[in-house]
Short mmCIF file of C-alpha atoms and ligand atoms in Angstrom, two decimals:
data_model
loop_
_atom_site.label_atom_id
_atom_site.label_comp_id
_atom_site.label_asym_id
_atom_site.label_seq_id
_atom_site.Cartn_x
_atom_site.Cartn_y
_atom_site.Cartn_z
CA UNK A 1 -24.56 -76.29 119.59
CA UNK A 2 -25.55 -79.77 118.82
CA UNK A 3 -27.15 -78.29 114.98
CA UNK A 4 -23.54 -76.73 114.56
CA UNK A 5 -21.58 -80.10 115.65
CA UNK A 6 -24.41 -82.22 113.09
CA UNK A 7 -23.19 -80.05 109.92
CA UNK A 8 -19.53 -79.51 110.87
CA UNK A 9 -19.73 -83.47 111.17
CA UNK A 10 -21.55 -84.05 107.86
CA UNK A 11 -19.22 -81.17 105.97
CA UNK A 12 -16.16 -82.65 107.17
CA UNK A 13 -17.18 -86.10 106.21
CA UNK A 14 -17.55 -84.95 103.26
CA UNK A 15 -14.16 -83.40 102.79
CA UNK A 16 -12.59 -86.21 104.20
CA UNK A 17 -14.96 -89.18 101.90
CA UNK A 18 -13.51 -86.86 98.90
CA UNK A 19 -9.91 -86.62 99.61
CA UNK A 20 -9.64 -90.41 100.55
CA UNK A 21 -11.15 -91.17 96.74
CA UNK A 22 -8.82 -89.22 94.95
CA UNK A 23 -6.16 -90.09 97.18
CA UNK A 24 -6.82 -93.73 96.87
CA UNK A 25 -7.24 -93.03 92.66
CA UNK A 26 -3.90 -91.19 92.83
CA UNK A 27 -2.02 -93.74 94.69
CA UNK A 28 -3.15 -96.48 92.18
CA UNK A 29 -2.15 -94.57 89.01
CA UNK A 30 1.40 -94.60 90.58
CA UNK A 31 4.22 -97.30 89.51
CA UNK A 32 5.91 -98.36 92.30
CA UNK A 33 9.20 -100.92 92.73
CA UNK A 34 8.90 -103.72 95.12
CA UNK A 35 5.96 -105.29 97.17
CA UNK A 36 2.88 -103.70 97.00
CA UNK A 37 1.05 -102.53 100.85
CA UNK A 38 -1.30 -105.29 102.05
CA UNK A 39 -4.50 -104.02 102.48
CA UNK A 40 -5.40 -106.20 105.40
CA UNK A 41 -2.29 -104.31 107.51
CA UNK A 42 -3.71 -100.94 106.50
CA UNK A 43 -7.34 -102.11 107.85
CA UNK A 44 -5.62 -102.83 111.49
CA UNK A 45 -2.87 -99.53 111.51
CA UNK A 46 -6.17 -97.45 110.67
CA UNK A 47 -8.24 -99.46 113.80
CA UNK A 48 -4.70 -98.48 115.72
CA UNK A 49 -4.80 -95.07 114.63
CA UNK A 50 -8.53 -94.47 115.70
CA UNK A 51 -8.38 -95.91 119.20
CA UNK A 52 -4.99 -93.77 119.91
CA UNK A 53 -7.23 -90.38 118.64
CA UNK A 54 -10.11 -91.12 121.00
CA UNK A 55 -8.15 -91.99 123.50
CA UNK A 56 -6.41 -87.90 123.08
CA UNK A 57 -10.18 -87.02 123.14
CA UNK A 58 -10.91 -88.57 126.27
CA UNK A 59 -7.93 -87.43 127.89
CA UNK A 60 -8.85 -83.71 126.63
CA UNK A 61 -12.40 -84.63 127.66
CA UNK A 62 -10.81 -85.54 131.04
CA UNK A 63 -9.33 -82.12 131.77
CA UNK A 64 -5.81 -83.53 130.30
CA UNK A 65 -5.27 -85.31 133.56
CA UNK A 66 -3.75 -88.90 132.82
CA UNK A 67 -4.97 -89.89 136.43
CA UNK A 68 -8.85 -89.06 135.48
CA UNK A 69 -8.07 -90.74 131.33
CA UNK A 70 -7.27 -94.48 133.41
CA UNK A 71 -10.02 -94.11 135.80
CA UNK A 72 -12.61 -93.81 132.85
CA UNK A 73 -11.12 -96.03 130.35
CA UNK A 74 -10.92 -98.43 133.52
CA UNK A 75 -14.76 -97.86 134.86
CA UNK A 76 -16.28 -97.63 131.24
CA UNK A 77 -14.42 -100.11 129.07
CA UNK A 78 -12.32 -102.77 131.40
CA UNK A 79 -15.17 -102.87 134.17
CA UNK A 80 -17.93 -103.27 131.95
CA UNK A 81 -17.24 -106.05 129.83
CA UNK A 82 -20.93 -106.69 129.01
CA UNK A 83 -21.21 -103.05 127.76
CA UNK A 84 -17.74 -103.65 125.77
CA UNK A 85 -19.20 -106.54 124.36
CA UNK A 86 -22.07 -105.24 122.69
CA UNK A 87 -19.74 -103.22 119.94
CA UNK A 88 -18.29 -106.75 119.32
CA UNK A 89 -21.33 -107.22 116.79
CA UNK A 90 -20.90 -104.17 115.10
CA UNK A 91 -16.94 -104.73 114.85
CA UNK A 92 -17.75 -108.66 113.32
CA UNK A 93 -20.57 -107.27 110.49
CA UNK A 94 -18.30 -104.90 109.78
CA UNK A 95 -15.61 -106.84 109.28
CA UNK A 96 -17.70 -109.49 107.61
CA UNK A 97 -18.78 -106.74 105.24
CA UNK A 98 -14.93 -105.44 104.28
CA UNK A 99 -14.23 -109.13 103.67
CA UNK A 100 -18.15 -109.14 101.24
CA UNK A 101 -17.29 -106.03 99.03
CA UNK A 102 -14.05 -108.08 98.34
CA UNK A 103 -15.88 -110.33 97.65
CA UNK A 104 -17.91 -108.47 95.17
CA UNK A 105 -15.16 -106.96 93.47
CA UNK A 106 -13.60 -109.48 92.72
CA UNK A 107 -17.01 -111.11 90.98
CA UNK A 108 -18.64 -107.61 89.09
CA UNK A 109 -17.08 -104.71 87.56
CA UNK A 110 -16.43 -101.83 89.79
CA UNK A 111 -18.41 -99.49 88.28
CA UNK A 112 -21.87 -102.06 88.87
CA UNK A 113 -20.63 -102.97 92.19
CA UNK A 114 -20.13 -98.97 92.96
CA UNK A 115 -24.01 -98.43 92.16
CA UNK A 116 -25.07 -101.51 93.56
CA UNK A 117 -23.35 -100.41 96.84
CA UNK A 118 -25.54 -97.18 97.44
CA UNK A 119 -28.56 -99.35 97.93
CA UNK A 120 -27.29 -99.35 101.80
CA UNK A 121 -29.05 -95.98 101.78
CA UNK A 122 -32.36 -97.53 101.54
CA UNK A 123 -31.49 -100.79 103.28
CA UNK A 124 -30.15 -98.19 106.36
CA UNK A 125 -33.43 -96.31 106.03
CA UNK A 126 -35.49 -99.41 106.49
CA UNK A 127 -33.12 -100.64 109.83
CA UNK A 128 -33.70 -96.84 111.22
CA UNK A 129 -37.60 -96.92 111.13
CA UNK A 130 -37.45 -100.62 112.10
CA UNK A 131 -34.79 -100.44 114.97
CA UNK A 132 -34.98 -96.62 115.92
CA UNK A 133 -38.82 -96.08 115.31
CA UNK A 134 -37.73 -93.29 112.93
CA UNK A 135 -40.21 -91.67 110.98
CA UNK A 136 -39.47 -90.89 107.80
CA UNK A 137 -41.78 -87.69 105.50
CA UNK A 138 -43.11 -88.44 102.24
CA UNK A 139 -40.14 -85.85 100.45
CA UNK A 140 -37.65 -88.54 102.46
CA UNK A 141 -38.71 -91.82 101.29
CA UNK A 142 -39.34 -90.12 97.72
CA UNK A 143 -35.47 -89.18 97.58
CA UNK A 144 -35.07 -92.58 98.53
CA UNK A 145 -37.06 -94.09 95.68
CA UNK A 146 -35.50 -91.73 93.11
CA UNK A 147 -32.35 -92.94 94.37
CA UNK A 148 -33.77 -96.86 93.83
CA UNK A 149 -34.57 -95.41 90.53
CA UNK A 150 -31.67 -94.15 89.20
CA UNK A 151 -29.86 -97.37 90.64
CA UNK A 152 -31.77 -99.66 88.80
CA UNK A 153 -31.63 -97.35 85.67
CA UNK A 154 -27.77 -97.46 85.62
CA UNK A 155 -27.96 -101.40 85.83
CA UNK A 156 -29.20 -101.42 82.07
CA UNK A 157 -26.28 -102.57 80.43
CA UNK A 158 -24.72 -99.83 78.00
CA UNK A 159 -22.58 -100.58 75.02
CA UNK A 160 -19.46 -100.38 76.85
CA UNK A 161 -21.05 -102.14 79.66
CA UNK A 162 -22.07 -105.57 77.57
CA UNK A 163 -18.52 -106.12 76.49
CA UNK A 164 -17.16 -105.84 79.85
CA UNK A 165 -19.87 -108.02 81.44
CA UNK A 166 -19.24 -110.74 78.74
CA UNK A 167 -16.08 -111.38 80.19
CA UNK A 168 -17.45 -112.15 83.20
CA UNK A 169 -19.67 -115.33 83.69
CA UNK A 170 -22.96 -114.87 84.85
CA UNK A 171 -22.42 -117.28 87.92
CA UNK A 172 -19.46 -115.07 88.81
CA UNK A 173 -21.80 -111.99 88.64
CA UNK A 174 -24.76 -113.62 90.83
CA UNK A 175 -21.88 -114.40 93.39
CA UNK A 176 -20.70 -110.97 92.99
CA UNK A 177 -24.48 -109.68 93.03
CA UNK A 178 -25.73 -111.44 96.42
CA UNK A 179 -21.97 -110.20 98.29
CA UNK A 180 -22.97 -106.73 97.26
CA UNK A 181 -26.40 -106.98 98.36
CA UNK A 182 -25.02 -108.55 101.39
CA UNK A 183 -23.18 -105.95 102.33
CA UNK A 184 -25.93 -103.35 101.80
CA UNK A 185 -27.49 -105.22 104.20
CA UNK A 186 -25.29 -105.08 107.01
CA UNK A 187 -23.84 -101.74 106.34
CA UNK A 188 -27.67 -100.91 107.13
CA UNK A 189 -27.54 -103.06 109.93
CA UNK A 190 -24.41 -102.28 111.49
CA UNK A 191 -24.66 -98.33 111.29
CA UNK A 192 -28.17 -98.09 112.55
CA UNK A 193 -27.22 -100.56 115.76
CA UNK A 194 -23.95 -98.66 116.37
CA UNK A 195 -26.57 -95.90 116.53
CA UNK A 196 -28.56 -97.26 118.58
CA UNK A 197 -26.19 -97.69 121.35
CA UNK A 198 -24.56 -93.92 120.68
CA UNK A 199 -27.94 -92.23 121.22
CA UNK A 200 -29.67 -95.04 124.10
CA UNK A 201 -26.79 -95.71 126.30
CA UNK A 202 -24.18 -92.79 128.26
CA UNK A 203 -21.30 -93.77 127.11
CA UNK A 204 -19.69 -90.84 124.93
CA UNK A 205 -19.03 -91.37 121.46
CA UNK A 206 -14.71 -91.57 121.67
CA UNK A 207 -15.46 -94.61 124.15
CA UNK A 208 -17.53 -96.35 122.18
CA UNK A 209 -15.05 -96.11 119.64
CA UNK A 210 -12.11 -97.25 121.31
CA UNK A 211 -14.02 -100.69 122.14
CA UNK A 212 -15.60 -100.60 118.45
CA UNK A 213 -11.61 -100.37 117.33
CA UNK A 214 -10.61 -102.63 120.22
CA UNK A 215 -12.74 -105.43 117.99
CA UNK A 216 -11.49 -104.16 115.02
CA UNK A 217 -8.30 -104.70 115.54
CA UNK A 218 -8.54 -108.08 116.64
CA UNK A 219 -10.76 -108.69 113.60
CA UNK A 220 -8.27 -107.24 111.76
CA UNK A 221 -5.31 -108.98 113.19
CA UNK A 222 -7.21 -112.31 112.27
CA UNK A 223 -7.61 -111.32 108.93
CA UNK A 224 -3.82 -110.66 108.31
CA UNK A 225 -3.30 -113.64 109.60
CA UNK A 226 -5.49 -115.54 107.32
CA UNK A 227 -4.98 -114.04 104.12
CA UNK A 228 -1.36 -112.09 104.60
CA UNK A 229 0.41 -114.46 107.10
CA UNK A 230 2.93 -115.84 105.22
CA UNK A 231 3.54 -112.70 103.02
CA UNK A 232 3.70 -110.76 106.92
CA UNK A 233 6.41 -112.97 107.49
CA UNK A 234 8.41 -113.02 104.54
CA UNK A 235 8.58 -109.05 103.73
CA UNK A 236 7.40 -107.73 106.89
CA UNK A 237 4.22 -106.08 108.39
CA UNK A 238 5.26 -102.40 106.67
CA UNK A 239 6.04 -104.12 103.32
CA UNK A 240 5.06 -101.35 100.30
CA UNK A 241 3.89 -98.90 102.75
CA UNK A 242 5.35 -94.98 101.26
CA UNK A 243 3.87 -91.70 102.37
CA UNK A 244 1.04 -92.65 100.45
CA UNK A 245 -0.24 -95.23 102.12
CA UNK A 246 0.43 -93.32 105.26
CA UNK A 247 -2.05 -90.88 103.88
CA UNK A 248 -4.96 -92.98 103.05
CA UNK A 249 -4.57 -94.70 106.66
CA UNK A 250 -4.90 -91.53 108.18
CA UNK A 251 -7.63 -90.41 106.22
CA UNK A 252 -9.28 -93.75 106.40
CA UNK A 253 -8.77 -93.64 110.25
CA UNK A 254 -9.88 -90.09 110.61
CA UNK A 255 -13.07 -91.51 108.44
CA UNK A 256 -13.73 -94.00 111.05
CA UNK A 257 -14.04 -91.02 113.93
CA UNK A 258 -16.21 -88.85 111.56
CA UNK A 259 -18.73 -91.61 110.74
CA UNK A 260 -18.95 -91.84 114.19
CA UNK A 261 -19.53 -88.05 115.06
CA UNK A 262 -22.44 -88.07 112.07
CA UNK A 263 -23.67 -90.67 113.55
CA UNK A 264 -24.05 -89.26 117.08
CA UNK A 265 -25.13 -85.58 115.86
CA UNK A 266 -26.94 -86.25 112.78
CA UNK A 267 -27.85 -89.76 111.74
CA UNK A 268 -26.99 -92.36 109.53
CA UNK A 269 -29.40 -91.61 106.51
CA UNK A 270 -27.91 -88.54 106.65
CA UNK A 271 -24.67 -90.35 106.54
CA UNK A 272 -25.34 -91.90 103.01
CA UNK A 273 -26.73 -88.40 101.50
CA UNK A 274 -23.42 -86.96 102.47
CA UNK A 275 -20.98 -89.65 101.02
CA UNK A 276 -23.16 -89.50 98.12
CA UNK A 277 -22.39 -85.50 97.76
CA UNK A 278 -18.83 -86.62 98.03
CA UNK A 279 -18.98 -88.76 94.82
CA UNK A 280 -20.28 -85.70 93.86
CA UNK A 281 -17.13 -83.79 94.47
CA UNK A 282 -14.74 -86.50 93.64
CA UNK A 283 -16.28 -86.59 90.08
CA UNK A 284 -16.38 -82.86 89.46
CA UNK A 285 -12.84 -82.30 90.74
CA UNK A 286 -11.65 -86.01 88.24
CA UNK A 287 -13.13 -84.40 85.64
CA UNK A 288 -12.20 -80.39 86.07
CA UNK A 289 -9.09 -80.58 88.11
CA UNK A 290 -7.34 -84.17 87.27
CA UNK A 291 -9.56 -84.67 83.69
CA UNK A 292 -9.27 -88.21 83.98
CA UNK A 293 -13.16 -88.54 83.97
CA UNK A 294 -14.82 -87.92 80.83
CA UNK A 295 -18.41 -88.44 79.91
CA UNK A 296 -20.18 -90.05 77.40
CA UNK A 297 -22.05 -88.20 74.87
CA UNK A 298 -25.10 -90.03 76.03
CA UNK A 299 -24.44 -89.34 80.03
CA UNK A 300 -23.14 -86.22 79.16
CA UNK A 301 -27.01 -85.41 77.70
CA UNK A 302 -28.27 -86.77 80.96
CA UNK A 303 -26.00 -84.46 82.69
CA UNK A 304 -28.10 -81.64 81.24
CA UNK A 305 -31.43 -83.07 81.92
CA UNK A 306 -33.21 -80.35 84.94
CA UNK A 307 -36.02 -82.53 85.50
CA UNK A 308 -33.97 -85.64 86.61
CA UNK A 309 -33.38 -85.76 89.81
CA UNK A 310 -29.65 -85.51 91.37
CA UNK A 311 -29.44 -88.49 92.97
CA UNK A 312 -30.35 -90.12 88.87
CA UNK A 313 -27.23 -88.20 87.90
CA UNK A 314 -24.90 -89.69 90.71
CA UNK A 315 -25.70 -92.67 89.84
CA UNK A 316 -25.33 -92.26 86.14
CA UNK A 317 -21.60 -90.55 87.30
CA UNK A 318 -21.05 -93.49 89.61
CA UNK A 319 -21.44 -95.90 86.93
CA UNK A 320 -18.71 -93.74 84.73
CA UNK A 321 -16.48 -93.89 87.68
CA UNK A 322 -14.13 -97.62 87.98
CA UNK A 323 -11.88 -97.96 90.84
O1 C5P B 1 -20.26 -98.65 103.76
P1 C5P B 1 -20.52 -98.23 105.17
O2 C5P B 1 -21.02 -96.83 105.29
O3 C5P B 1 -21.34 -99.21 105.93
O4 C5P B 1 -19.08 -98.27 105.81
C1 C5P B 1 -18.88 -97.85 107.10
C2 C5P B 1 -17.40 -97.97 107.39
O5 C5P B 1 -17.10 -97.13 108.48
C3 C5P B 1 -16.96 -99.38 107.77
O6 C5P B 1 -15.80 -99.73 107.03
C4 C5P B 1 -16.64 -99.29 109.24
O7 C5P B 1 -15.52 -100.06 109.57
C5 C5P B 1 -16.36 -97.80 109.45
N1 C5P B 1 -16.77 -97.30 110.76
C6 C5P B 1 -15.79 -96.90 111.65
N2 C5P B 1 -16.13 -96.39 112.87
C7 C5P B 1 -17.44 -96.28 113.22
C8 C5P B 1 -18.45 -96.69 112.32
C9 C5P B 1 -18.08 -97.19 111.08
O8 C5P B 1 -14.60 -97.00 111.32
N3 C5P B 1 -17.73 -95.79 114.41
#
C-alpha cells in the first residue's frame, strides 16, 4: 500500500511539475491588456487553496462528519500551539527562499540560475544523512556526483553564454551566485526538517499542511504588503488575474500537497530525481509538441553521447531552457 502511494506520489508530481512549466511558459508568451497578476497574491491564493484541500481531506479522513473535522483541527492545530509552531520554521525558510531565487533572477541569467538551482539535490542529500541518519549506497551518492558534474560542466560559459553574461556585471552575478546557493541551502534544509516532523511525530500529513499553509499565508500576506501594497490598493488584490493564472495557482497549490505526499511516502531525494525527470518531460514535449526548444549543434551531439550520464544531459537541456 504504502510502495503504491510512494510512486503514485512521485508520478503525479511529476505530471503536475510538467504541466505547471509549460503552463507557466505558455502564459508568458501571451500579450495581455492591462495590469499584469502580482506574483506575491498568487503565492498567498495558492497557500489559501492548499489549506481549504486538506482541510476536504481531513474531513473525508474524518468519516465526512463536520462535528469530528472541528474536534481534530481543534485538538491537533488550535490546542497545540507548540506543535503548530514548529512548521513556522519551515513556512519562514521557505518564504525566505521564494524571496532568494528572486533574488537570483534578477542578478544571473535564467538559464545559470536554473542549473545552479538543482544543486539542492545534493545540499538535501547532505541534510537527510545529517538530520535523518539516512544512509545513502555508493550507486546513490555516485548519481549525485554525476549530477555535481554535469552542473559544473554546464557553468563553462558557451559562445552564446559570454555575450549574455557580459551584460551582466560580475558583482551582480556573485550577488546572484550566493542567493542561488542560498537557496539550495535551505530548500535542503527546509524539505528534510518538514520531513522530519512528517515521519517522527503523529500528526497526518493534511494537518501538517494546513499549519505549514497557515504560516504561509501570513508570510505571504506580509510580503504583499511589502512589495505589492500600494499596487493592492490601487488596482485591486485580483488585478491581471485570467483563467490562466487561475491555472497555475491551482497547479502550484496542488504542487504544494504533492511535495508533501512524496515527502511522507517516499522522501525528499527522491523528490529532486523526480522534478528533475519533469524537466525531462517539459523539454521533450517544448521541443516535439510546442518546438520552441531547439538545440545546438554542439548539445545536440551531447544529446547522442550513451556513455554520459542522464543527469549530464539535463543539465546540458536545463541550460538551453530560459524562463
Ligand atoms: O525548490 P524546493 O523543492 O525547495 O521548493 C519546494 C516548494 O514547495 C516551496 O516553494 C514550498 O513552498 C513548497 N512546499 C509546499 N508544501 C510543502 C512543502 C513544500 O507548498 N508541504
Amino acid at each position: 500500500m504504502s510502495a503504491n502511494l510512494k510512486y503514485l506520489s512521485l508520478g503525479i508530481l511529476v505530471f503536475q511539475t510538467t504541466s505547471l512549466v509549460l503552463t507557466m511558459r505558455y502564459s508568458r508568451t501571451l500579450k495581455e491588456d492591462g495590469p499584469r497578476y502580482l506574483s506575491s497574491t498568487a503565492v498567498v491564493i495558492a497557500e489559501l487553496l492548499k489549506i481549504i484541500a486538506c482541510i476536504i481531506l481531513v474531513y473525508k479522513d474524518s468519516k465526512c462528519s463536520l462535528r469530528a473535522l472541528n474536534r481534530v483541527l481543534h485538538d491537533e492545530i488550535l490546542n497545540k500551539p507548540m506543535e503548530t509552531l514548529k512548521l513556522a520554521i519551515p513556512s519562514g525558510i521557505y518564504t525566505l527562499q521564494n524571496n532568494l531565487l528572486y533574488v537570483a533572477l534578477s542578478n544571473l541569467d535564467a538559464a545559470t540560475y536554473q542549473v545552479t538551482y538543482q544543486l539542492k539535490i545534493l545540499t538535501t542529500a547532505l541534510f537527510s544523512v545529517s538530520m535523518l541518519s539516512k544512509k545513502l549506497g555508493l550507486y546513490q551518492w555516485l548519481s549525485l556526483v554525476i549530477l555535481m558534474a554535469g552542473v559544473t560542466f554546464v557553468q563553462w560559459p558557451s559562445d552564446s553564454q559570454e555575450s549574455s553574461s557580459k551584460e551582466l556585471s560580475a558583482g551582480s552575478q556573485f550577488v546572484g551566485l550566493m542567493a542561488v546557493l542560498t537557496a539550495c541551502f535551505s530548500s535542503g534544509f527546509a524539505g528534510v526538517y518538514f520531513e522530519k516532523i512528517l515521519k517522527e511525530t503523529k500528526q497526518s500529513v493534511w494537518i501538517r499542511n494546513i499549519q505549514l499553509g497557515s504560516f504561509g499565508s501570513i508570510f505571504g500576506l506580509m510580503g504583499v504588503y511589502i512589495y505589492d501594497g500600494e499596487l493592492v490598493s490601487k488596482n485591486g488584490f485580483f488585478q491581471g488575474y485570467n483563467k490562466l493564472t487561475w491555472i497555475v495557482v491551482v497547479l502550484q497549490a496542488l504542487g504544494g500537497l504533492v511535495i508533501a505526499a512524496v515527502i511522507k511516502y517516499a522522501d525528499n531525494i527522491l523528490k529532486g530525481f523526480a522534478t528533475s525527470l519533469s524537466i525531462i518531460l517539459s523539454t521533450l514535449i517544448s521541443y516535439f509538441w510546442l518546438q520552441d526548444f531547439v538545440p545546438t549543434r554542439q548539445k545536440a551531439k551531447l544529446w547522442g553521447y550513451s556513455t554520459l550520464s542522464t543527469k549530464i544531459k539535463i543539465a546540458f537541456i536545463l541550460k538551453e531552457l530560459a524562463f
